[in-house]
PDB file of N, CA, C and O in Angstrom:
ATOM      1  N   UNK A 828      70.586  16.178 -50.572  1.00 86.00           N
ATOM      2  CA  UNK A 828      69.993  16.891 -49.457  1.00 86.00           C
ATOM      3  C   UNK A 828      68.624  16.281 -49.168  1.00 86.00           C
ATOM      4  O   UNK A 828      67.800  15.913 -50.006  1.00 86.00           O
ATOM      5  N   UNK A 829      68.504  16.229 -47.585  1.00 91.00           N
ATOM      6  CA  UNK A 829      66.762  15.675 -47.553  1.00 91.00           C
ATOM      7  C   UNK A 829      66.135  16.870 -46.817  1.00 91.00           C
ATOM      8  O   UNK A 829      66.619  17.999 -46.747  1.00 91.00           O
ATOM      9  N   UNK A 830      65.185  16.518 -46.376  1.00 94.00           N
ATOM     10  CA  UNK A 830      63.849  17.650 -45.522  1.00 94.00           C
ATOM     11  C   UNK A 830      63.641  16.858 -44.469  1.00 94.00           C
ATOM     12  O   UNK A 830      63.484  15.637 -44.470  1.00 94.00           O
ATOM     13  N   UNK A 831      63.648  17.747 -43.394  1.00 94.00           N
ATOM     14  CA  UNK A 831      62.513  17.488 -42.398  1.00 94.00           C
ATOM     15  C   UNK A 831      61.382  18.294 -41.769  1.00 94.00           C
ATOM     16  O   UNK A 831      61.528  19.501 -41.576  1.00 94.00           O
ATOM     17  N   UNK A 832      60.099  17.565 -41.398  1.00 96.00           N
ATOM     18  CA  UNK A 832      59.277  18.459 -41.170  1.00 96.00           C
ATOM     19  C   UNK A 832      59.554  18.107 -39.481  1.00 96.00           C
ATOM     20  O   UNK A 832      59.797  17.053 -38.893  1.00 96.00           O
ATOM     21  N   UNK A 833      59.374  19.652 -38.985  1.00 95.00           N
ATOM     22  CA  UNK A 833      59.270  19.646 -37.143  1.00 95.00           C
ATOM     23  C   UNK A 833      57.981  19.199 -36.628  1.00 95.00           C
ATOM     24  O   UNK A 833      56.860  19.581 -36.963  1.00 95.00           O
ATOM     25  N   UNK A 834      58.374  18.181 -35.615  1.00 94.00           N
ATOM     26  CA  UNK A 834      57.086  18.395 -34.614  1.00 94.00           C
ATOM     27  C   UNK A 834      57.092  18.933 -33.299  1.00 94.00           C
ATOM     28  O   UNK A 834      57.950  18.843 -32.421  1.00 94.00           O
ATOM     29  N   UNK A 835      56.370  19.310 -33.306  1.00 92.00           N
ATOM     30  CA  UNK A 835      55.980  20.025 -31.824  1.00 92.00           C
ATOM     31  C   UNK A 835      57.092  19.507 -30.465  1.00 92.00           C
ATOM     32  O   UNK A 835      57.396  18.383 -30.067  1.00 92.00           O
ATOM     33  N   UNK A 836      57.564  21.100 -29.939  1.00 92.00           N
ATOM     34  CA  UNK A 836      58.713  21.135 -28.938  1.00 92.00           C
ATOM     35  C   UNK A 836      59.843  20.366 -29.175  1.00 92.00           C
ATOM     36  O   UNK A 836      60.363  19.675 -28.299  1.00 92.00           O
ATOM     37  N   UNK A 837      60.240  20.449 -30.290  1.00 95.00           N
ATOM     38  CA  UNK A 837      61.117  19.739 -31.009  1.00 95.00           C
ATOM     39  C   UNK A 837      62.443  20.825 -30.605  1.00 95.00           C
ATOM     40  O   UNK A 837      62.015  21.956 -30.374  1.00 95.00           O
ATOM     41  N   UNK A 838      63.939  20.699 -30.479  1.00 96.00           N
ATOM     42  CA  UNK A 838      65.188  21.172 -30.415  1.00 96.00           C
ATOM     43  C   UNK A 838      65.863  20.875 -31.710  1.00 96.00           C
ATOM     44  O   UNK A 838      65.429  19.849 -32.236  1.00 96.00           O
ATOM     45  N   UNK A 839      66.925  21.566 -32.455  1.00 95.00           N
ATOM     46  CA  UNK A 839      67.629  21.340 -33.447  1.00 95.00           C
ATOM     47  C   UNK A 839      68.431  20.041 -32.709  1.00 95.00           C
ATOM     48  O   UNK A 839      68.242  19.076 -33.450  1.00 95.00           O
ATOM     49  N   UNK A 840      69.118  19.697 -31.735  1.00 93.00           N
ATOM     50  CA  UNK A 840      70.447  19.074 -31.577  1.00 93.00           C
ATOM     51  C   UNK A 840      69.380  17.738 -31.247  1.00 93.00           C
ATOM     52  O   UNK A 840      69.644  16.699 -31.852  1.00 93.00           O
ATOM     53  N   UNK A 841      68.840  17.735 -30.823  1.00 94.00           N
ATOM     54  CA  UNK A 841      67.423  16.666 -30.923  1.00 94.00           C
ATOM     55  C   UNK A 841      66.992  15.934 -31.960  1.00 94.00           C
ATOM     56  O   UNK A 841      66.790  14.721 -32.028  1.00 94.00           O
ATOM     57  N   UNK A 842      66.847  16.924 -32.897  1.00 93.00           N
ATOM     58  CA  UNK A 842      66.547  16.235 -34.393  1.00 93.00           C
ATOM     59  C   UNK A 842      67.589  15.526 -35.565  1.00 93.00           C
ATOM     60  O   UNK A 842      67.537  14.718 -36.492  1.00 93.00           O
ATOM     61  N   UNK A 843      68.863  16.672 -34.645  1.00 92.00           N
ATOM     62  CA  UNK A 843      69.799  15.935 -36.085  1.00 92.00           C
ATOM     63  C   UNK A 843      70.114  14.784 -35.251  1.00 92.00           C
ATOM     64  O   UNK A 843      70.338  13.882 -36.059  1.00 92.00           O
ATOM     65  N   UNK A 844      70.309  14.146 -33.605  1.00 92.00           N
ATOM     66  CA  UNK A 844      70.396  13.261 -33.196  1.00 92.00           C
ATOM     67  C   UNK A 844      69.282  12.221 -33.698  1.00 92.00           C
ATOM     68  O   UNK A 844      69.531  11.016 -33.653  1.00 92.00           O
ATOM     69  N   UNK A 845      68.242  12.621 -34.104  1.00 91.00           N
ATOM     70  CA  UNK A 845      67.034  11.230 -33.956  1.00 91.00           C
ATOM     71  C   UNK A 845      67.286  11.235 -35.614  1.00 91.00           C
ATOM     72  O   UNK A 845      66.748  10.201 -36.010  1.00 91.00           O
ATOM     73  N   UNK A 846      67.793  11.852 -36.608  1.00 90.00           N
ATOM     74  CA  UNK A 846      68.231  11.339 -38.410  1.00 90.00           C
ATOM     75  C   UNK A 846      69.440  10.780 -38.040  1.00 90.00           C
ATOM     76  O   UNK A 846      69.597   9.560 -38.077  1.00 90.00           O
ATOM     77  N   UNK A 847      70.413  11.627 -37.645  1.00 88.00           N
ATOM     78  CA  UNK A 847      71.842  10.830 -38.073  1.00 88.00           C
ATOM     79  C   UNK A 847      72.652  10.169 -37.016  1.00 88.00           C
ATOM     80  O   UNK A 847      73.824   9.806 -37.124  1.00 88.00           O
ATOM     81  N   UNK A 848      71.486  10.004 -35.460  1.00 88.00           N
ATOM     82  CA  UNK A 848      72.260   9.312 -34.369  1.00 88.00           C
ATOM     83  C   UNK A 848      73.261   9.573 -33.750  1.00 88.00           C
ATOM     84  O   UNK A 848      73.689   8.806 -32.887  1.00 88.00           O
ATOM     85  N   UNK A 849      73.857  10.732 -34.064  1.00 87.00           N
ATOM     86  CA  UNK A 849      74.573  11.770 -33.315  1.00 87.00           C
ATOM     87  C   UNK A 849      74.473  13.166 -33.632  1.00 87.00           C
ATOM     88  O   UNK A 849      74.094  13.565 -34.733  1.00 87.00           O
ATOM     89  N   UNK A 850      74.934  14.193 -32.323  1.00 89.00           N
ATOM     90  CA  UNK A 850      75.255  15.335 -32.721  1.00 89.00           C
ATOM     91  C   UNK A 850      76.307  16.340 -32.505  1.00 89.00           C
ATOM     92  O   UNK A 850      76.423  16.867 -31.399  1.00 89.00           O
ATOM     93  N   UNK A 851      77.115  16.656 -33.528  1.00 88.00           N
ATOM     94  CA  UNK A 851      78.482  17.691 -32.314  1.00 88.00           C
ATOM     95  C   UNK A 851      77.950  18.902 -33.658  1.00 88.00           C
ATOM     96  O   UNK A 851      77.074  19.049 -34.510  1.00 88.00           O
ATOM     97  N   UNK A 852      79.449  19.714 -32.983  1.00 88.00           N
ATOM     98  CA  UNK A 852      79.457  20.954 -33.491  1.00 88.00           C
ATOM     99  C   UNK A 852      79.099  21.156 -35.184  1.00 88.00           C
ATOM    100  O   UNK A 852      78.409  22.053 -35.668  1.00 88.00           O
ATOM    101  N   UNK A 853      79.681  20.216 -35.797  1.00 88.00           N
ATOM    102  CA  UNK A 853      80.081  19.982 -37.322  1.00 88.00           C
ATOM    103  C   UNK A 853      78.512  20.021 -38.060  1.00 88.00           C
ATOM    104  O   UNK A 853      77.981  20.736 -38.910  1.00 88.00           O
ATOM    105  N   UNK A 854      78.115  18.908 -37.285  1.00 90.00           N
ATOM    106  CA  UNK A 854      76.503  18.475 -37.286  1.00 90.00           C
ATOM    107  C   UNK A 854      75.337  19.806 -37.240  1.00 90.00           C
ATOM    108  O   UNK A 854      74.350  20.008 -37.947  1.00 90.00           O
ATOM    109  N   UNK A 855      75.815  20.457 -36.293  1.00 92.00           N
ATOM    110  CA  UNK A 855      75.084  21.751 -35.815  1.00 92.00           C
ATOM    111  C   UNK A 855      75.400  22.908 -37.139  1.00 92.00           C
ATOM    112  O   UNK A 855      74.504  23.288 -37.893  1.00 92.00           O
ATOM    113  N   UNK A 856      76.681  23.313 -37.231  1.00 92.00           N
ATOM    114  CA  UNK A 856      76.643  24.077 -37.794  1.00 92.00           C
ATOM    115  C   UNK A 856      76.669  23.802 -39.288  1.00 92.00           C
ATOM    116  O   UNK A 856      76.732  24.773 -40.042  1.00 92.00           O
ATOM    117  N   UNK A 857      76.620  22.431 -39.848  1.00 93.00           N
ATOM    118  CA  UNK A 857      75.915  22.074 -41.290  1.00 93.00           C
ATOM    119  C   UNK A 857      74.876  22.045 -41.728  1.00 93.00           C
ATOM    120  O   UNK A 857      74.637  21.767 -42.903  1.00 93.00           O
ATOM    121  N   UNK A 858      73.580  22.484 -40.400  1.00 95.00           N
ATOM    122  CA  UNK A 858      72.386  22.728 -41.028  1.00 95.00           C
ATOM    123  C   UNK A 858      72.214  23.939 -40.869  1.00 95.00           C
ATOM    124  O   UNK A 858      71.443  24.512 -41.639  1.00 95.00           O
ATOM    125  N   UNK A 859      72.851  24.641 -39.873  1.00 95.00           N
ATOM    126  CA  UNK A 859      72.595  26.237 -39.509  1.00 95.00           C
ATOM    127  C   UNK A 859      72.761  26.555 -40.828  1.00 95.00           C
ATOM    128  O   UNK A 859      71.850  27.227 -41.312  1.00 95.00           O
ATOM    129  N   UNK A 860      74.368  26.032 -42.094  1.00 94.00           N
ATOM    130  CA  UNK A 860      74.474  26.766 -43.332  1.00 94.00           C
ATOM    131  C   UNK A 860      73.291  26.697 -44.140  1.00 94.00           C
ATOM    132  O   UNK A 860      72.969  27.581 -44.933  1.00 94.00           O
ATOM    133  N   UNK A 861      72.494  25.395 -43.885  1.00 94.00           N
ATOM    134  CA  UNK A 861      71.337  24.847 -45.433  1.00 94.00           C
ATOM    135  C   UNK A 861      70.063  25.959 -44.329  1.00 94.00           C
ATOM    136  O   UNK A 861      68.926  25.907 -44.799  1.00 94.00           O
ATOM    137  N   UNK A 862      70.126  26.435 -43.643  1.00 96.00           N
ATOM    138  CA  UNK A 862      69.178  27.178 -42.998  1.00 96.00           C
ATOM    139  C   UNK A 862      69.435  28.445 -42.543  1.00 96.00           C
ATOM    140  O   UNK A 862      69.486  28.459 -41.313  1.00 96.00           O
ATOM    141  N   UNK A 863      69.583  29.318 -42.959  1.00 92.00           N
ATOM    142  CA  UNK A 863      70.336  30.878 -42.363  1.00 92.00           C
ATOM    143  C   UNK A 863      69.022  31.003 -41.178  1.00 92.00           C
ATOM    144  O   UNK A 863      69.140  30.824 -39.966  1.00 92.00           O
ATOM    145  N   UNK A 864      68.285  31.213 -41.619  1.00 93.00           N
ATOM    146  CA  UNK A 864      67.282  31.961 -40.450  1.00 93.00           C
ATOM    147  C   UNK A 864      66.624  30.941 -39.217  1.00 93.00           C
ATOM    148  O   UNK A 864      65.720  31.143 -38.406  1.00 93.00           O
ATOM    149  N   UNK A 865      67.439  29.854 -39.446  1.00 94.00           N
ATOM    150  CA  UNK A 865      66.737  28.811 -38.259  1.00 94.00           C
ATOM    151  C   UNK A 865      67.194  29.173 -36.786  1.00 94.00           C
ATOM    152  O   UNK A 865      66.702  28.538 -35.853  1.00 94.00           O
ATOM    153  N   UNK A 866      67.754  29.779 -36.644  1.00 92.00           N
ATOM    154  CA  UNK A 866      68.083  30.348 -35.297  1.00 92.00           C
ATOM    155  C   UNK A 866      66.737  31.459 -35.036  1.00 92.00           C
ATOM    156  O   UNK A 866      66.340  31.607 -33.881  1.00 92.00           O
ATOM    157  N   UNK A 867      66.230  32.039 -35.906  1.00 94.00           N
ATOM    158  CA  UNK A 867      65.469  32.827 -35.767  1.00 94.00           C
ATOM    159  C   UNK A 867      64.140  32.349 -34.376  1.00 94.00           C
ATOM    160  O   UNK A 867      63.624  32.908 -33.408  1.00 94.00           O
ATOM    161  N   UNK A 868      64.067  31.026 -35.047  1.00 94.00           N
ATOM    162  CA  UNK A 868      62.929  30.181 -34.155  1.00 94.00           C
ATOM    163  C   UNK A 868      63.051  29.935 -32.993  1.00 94.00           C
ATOM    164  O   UNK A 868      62.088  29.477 -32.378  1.00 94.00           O
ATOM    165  N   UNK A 869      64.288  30.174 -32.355  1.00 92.00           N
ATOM    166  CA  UNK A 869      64.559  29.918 -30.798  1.00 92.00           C
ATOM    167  C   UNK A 869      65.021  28.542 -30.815  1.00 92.00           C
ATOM    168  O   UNK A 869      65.263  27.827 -31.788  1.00 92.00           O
ATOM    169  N   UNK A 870      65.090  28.332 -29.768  1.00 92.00           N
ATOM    170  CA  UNK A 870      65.833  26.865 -29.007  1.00 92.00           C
ATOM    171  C   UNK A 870      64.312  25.911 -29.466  1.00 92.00           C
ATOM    172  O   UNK A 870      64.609  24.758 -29.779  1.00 92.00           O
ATOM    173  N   UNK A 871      63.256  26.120 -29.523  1.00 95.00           N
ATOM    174  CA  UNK A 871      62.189  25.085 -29.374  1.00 95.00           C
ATOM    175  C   UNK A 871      61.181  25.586 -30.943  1.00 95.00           C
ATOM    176  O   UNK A 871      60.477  26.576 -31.143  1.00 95.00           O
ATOM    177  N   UNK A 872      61.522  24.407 -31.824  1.00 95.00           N
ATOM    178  CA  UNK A 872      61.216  24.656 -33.326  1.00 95.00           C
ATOM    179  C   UNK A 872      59.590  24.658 -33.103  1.00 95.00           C
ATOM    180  O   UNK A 872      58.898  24.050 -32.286  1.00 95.00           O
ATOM    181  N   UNK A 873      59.253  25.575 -34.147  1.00 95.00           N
ATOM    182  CA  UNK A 873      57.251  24.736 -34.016  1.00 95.00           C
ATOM    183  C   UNK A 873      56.992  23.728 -35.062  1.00 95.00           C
ATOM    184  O   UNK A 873      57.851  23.421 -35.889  1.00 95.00           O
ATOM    185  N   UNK A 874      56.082  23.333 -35.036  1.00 96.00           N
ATOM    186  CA  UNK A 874      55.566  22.282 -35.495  1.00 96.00           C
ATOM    187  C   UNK A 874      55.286  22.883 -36.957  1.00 96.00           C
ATOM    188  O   UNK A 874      54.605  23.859 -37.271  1.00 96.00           O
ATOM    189  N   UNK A 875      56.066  21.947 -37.797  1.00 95.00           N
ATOM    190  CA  UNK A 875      55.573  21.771 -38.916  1.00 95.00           C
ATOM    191  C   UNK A 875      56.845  22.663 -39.888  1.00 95.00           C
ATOM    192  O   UNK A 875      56.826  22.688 -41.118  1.00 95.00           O
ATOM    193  N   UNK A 876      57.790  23.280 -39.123  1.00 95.00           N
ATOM    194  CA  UNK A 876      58.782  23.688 -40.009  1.00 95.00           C
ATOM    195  C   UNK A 876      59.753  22.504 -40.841  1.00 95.00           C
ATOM    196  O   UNK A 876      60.065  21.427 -40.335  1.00 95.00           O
ATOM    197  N   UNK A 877      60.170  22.976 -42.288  1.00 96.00           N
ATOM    198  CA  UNK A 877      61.100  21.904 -42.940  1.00 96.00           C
ATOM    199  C   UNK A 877      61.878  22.647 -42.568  1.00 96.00           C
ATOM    200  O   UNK A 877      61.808  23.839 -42.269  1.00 96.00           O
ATOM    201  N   UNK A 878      63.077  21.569 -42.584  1.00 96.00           N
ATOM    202  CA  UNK A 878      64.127  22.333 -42.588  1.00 96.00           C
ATOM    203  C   UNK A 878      65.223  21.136 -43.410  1.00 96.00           C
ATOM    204  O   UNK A 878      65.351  19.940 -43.147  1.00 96.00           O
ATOM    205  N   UNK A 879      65.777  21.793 -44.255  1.00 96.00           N
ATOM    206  CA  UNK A 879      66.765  21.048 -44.743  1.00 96.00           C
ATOM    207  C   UNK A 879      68.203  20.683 -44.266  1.00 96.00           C
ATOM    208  O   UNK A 879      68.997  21.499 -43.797  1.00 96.00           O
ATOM    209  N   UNK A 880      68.487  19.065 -44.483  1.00 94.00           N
ATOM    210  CA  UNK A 880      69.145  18.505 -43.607  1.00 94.00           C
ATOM    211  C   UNK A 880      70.972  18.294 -44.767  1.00 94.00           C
ATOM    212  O   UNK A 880      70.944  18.529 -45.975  1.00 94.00           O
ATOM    213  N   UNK A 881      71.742  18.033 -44.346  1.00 92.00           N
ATOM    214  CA  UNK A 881      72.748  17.371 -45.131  1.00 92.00           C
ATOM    215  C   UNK A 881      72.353  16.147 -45.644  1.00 92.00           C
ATOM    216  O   UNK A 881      71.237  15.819 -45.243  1.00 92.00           O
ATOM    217  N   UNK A 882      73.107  15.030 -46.708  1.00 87.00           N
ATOM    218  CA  UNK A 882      73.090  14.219 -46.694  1.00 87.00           C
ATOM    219  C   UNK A 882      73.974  13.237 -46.011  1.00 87.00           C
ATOM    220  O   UNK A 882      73.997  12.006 -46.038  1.00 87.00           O
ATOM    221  N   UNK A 883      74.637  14.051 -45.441  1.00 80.00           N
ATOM    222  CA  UNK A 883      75.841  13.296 -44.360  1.00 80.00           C
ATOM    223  C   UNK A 883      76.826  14.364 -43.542  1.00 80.00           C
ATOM    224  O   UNK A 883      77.374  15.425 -43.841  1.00 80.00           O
ATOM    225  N   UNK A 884      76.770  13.648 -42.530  1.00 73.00           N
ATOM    226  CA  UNK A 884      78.012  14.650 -41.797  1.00 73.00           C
ATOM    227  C   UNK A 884      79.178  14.079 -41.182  1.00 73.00           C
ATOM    228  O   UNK A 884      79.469  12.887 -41.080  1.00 73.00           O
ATOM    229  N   UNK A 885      79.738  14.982 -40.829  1.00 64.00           N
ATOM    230  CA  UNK A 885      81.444  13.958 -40.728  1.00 64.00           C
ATOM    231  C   UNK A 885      81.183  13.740 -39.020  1.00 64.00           C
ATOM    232  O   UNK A 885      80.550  14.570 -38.366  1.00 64.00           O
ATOM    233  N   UNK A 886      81.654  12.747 -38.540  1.00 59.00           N
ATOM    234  CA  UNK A 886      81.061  12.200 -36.774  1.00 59.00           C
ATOM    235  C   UNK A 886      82.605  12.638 -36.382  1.00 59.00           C
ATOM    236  O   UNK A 886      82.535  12.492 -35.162  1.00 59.00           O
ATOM    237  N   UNK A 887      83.878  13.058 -36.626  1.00 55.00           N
ATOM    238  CA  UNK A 887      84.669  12.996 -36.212  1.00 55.00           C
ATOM    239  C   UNK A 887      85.583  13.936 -36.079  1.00 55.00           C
ATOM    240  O   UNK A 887      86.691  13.752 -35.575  1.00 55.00           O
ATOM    241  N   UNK A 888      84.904  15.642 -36.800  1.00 51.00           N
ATOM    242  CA  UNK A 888      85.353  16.693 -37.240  1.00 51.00           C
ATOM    243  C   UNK A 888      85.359  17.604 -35.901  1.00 51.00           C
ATOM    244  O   UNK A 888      84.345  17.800 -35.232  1.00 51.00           O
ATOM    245  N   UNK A 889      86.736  18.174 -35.573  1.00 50.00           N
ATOM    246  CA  UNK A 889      86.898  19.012 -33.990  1.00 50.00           C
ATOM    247  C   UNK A 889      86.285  19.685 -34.348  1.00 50.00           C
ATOM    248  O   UNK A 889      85.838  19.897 -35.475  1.00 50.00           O
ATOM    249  N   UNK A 890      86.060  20.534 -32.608  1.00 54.00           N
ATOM    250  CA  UNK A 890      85.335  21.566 -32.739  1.00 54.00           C
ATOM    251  C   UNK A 890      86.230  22.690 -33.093  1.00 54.00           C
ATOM    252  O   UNK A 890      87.437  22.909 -32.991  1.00 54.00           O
ATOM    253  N   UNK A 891      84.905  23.498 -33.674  1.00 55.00           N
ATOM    254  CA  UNK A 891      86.082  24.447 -34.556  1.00 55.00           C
ATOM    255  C   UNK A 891      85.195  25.855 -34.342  1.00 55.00           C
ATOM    256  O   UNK A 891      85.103  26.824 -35.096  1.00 55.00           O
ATOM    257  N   UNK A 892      84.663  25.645 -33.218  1.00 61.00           N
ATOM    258  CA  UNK A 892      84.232  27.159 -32.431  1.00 61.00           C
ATOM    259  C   UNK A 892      82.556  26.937 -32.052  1.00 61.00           C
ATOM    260  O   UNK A 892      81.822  25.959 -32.191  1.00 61.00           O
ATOM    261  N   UNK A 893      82.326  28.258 -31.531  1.00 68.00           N
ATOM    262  CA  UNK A 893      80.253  28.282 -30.981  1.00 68.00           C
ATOM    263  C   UNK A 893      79.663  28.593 -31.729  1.00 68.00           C
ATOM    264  O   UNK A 893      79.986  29.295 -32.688  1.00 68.00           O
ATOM    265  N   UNK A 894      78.463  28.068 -31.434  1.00 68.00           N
ATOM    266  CA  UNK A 894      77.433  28.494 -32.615  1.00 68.00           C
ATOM    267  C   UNK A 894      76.338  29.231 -31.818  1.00 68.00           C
ATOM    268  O   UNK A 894      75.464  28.640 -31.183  1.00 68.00           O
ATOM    269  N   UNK A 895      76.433  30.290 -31.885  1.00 70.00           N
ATOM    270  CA  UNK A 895      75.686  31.099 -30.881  1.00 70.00           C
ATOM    271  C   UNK A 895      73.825  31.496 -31.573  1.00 70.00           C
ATOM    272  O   UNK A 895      73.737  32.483 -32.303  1.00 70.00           O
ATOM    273  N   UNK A 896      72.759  30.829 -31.327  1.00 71.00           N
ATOM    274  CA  UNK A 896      71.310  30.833 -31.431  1.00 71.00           C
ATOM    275  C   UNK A 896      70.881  32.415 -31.322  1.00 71.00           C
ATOM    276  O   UNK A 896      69.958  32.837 -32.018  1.00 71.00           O
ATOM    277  N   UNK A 897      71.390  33.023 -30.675  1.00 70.00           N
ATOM    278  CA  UNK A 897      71.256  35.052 -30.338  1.00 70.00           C
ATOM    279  C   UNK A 897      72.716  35.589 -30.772  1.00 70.00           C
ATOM    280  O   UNK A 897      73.677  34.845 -30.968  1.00 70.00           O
ATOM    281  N   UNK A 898      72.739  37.263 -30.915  1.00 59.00           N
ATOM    282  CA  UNK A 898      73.920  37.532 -30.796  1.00 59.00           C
ATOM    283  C   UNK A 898      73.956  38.448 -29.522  1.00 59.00           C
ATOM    284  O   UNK A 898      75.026  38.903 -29.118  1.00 59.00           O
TER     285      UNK A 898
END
């Protein structure tokens, strides 16, 4: 597992694109697990949150439903 620290007006689907050069559903919802409350932060992270990342994700895994940020 690695860390990242946020910078300013930063997006989740943003960040796992600029570590692992892509992003789908699989991607999304493998850090939502290493992070329960990261939805908490809204669509636009602040500066300076870690958040822990996978060490890999699968680029080729269907989608397998939404990942809803509110309920």
């Amino acid at each position: 597992m690695q860390t990242y620290k946020t910078k300013s007006g930063e997006v989740l689907d943003g960040l796992i694109y600029e570590v692992f050069g892509y992003c789908n559903d699989t991607a999304l919802a493998a850090v939502y697990a290493l992070n329960q409350n990261l939805a908490d932060y809204g669509p636009v992270l602040p500066a300076g949150l870690t958040i822990s990342l996978p060490d890999t994700i699968a680029t080729t895994a269907p989608n397998t439903g939404t990942i809803s940020l509110w309920d």
